Every structure is written in structure tokens, then in C-alpha cells.
Amino acid sequence: NAGVTQTPKFRVLKTGQSMTLLCAQDMNHEYMYWYRQDPGMGLRLIHYSVGEGTTAKGEVPDGYNVSRLKKQNFLLGLESAAPSQTSVYFCASSDTGRPQHFGDGTRLSIL
Amino acid sequence: SQKIEQNSEALNIQEGKTATLTCNYTNYSPAYLQWYRQDPGRGPVFLLLIRENEKEKRKERLKVTFDTTLKQSLFHITASQPADSATYLCALGAVSGGYNKLIFGAGTRLAVHP
């Protein structure tokens, strides 16, 4: 039982480059989330999805886009990476009102 | 604005003692509160959930209290072990726009020494 799987685990980008982070869950959860975690700060919600084909903005959505074409996958895109987007990105999934299940994160450095 | 505070300094305790971690919040009325554990290089793992109408919840060596008047939750680990060393995150929750919105604290690092 894999739970929530994030790829890649590490990535280094140059400013202005683009990339996509992939999240896959095998628990048939309706809801999926993307967070970023920075030192000394709590997890901050970037975007979330309440079901296949739906997405919505979270607390810090600027500079990111998402897509949920399949129920089990939630993609996070950076169109033009900036140093301020250096962070650890976590994906999570859940059912309504239930605790969230997290992946082990993607460590992203923007030079 | 909504704010959630956890002790930023690490908590160091001796093995066998009870660890108590604090979570305070302002400008928020959560329907429930969750505690997660996070190990270095790993994602958070859910531990306990307590609802606004519950005063206390227990699970094995873990106990959580929730005081909506004080706007505070306490997280206790009894008979602590070195394996309990990790960062513990508090998260306030409410159903908003059809999903369970969570606001996370920055976490408190716990170190249990043999």
C-alpha cells in the first residue's frame, strides 16, 4: 500500500525554468492538496482539489498552477521558477472531514 | 488574521517522563484540531483528532486536550521514549467550501534523551 507518492524527491532548477511535480494516491480519496513548508513556518496551502476535474486556490497560489485530470493524480506546475519558490512541497489526500495523508515531499531549490 | 502558535524552541526531556506540547490559536473557531508527527525528511503523519465538543482524547500513550475558551490544545506523551523524538504539528480544522481546511502551526521539536 503506497499511500501518497510524490515525484521527484529532489530537484534543482534555474530561475525562469519550468517544471511539474507529480502526486499520486492509491486510497481513492476525493480531496487532494499541495502545501509548501518553509523553515519556521507552518505548512501553507497552495492549491487543492475536491474531486476529479476541479481545482481551487489556497493561501499562497501565486506562481503555481495545478491540474487534476484523474482522481488519483494531482499535478503542481511552476511556469517560471523564482528563488522564492525554493521550498519543500508536500502533497496530501483525504476524504471529507478525515485526516490528511501526506507524501514524503519534494525538495526544490531554485538558483 | 488567524494565527496558530507552537513553541519554536525544542523540548528536551528525559526518557520515561511526560512530554507536554502546547498549541495556542487566535482569531479562529475551529471545528476540530489535529496533531501530526513529522520525522526529518518525511511527510507529516496523523496522530489524533479532537473535536470542539470534546475535552480530551486518548490513544495509547498519547493524550490531547482542547480548551475552546482558552483557545489552546495540549498534547501529552506519557512514558516518553527516544523513538518519540520528532517534530509535532498542530493543525486547526474546519469544513470550508466543501473541504476540510487545515491551518498548521510551525511545529515543536521534541527530543527524548535516554
Tab-separated table of C-alpha atoms in Angstrom, chain B residues 1-94:
chain	number	residue	atom	x	y	z
B	1	SER	CA	-5.676	37.354	10.943
B	2	GLN	CA	-5.809	33.727	12.006
B	3	LYS	CA	-2.764	32.695	13.957
B	4	ILE	CA	-1.595	29.425	15.435
B	5	GLU	CA	1.411	29.247	17.737
B	6	GLN	CA	3.550	26.378	18.901
B	7	ASN	CA	6.734	26.609	20.958
B	8	SER	CA	9.514	27.306	18.495
B	9	GLU	CA	12.183	26.105	20.888
B	10	ALA	CA	12.892	22.401	21.075
B	11	LEU	CA	11.595	20.496	24.074
B	12	ASN	CA	14.210	18.267	25.669
B	13	ILE	CA	13.089	15.671	28.185
B	14	GLN	CA	14.363	12.544	29.854
B	15	GLU	CA	13.166	9.118	28.781
B	16	GLY	CA	10.215	7.970	30.865
B	17	LYS	CA	8.944	11.477	31.613
B	18	THR	CA	5.787	13.031	30.206
B	19	ALA	CA	6.217	15.446	27.311
B	20	THR	CA	3.689	18.255	27.045
B	21	LEU	CA	3.430	20.345	23.886
B	22	THR	CA	1.283	23.462	23.559
B	23	CYS	CA	-0.759	24.821	20.681
B	24	ASN	CA	-2.384	28.252	21.022
B	25	TYR	CA	-4.532	29.987	18.447
B	26	THR	CA	-6.244	33.341	17.879
B	27	ASN	CA	-8.956	34.731	15.618
B	28	TYR	CA	-10.272	31.309	14.752
B	29	SER	CA	-13.067	28.996	15.808
B	30	PRO	CA	-12.003	25.542	14.686
B	31	ALA	CA	-14.460	22.707	14.444
B	32	TYR	CA	-11.667	20.300	15.275
B	33	LEU	CA	-7.957	20.128	15.908
B	34	GLN	CA	-5.438	17.573	14.721
B	35	TRP	CA	-1.946	16.613	15.792
B	36	TYR	CA	0.627	15.252	13.369
B	37	ARG	CA	4.113	13.850	13.791
B	38	GLN	CA	6.859	14.699	11.310
B	39	ASP	CA	10.235	12.981	11.154
B	40	PRO	CA	13.205	14.569	9.328
B	41	GLY	CA	12.867	14.193	5.576
B	42	ARG	CA	9.368	12.726	5.832
B	43	GLY	CA	5.834	13.974	5.483
B	44	PRO	CA	3.542	14.580	8.467
B	45	VAL	CA	1.728	11.558	9.870
B	46	PHE	CA	-1.660	11.923	11.553
B	47	LEU	CA	-1.843	11.070	15.261
B	48	LEU	CA	-5.043	12.331	16.855
B	49	LEU	CA	-8.133	14.392	16.116
B	50	ILE	CA	-10.239	16.135	18.757
B	51	ARG	CA	-13.494	17.955	18.035
B	52	GLU	CA	-14.655	21.235	19.539
B	53	ASN	CA	-17.195	19.494	21.782
B	54	GLU	CA	-14.602	17.095	23.201
B	55	LYS	CA	-12.391	17.997	26.140
B	56	GLU	CA	-9.929	15.136	25.948
B	57	LYS	CA	-8.888	12.303	23.643
B	58	ARG	CA	-6.516	9.427	24.315
B	59	LYS	CA	-4.682	6.908	22.182
B	60	GLU	CA	-2.227	4.583	23.873
B	61	ARG	CA	0.465	6.865	25.408
B	62	LEU	CA	-0.927	9.980	23.740
B	63	LYS	CA	-3.440	12.418	25.196
B	64	VAL	CA	-4.838	15.598	23.690
B	65	THR	CA	-6.913	18.264	25.391
B	66	PHE	CA	-8.863	21.031	23.705
B	67	ASP	CA	-9.978	24.165	25.554
B	68	THR	CA	-12.002	26.406	23.232
B	69	THR	CA	-12.290	29.081	25.933
B	70	LEU	CA	-8.517	29.375	26.365
B	71	LYS	CA	-8.047	28.675	22.631
B	72	GLN	CA	-5.453	26.093	23.469
B	73	SER	CA	-4.662	22.435	22.930
B	74	LEU	CA	-2.172	20.413	24.944
B	75	PHE	CA	-0.539	17.269	23.578
B	76	HIS	CA	0.912	14.824	26.082
B	77	ILE	CA	3.163	11.818	25.542
B	78	THR	CA	3.465	9.727	28.679
B	79	ALA	CA	6.376	7.387	29.417
B	80	SER	CA	8.298	9.040	26.578
B	81	GLN	CA	10.864	7.089	24.587
B	82	PRO	CA	13.771	8.174	22.351
B	83	ALA	CA	11.673	6.916	19.415
B	84	ASP	CA	9.159	9.680	20.206
B	85	SER	CA	11.755	12.271	19.141
B	86	ALA	CA	10.280	14.178	16.200
B	87	THR	CA	8.544	17.426	15.317
B	88	TYR	CA	4.887	17.610	16.298
B	89	LEU	CA	2.489	19.773	14.305
B	90	CYS	CA	-0.804	21.167	15.465
B	91	ALA	CA	-3.470	21.873	12.843
B	92	LEU	CA	-6.790	23.664	13.244
B	93	GLY	CA	-9.593	22.456	11.052
B	94	ALA	CA	-12.992	23.423	9.769
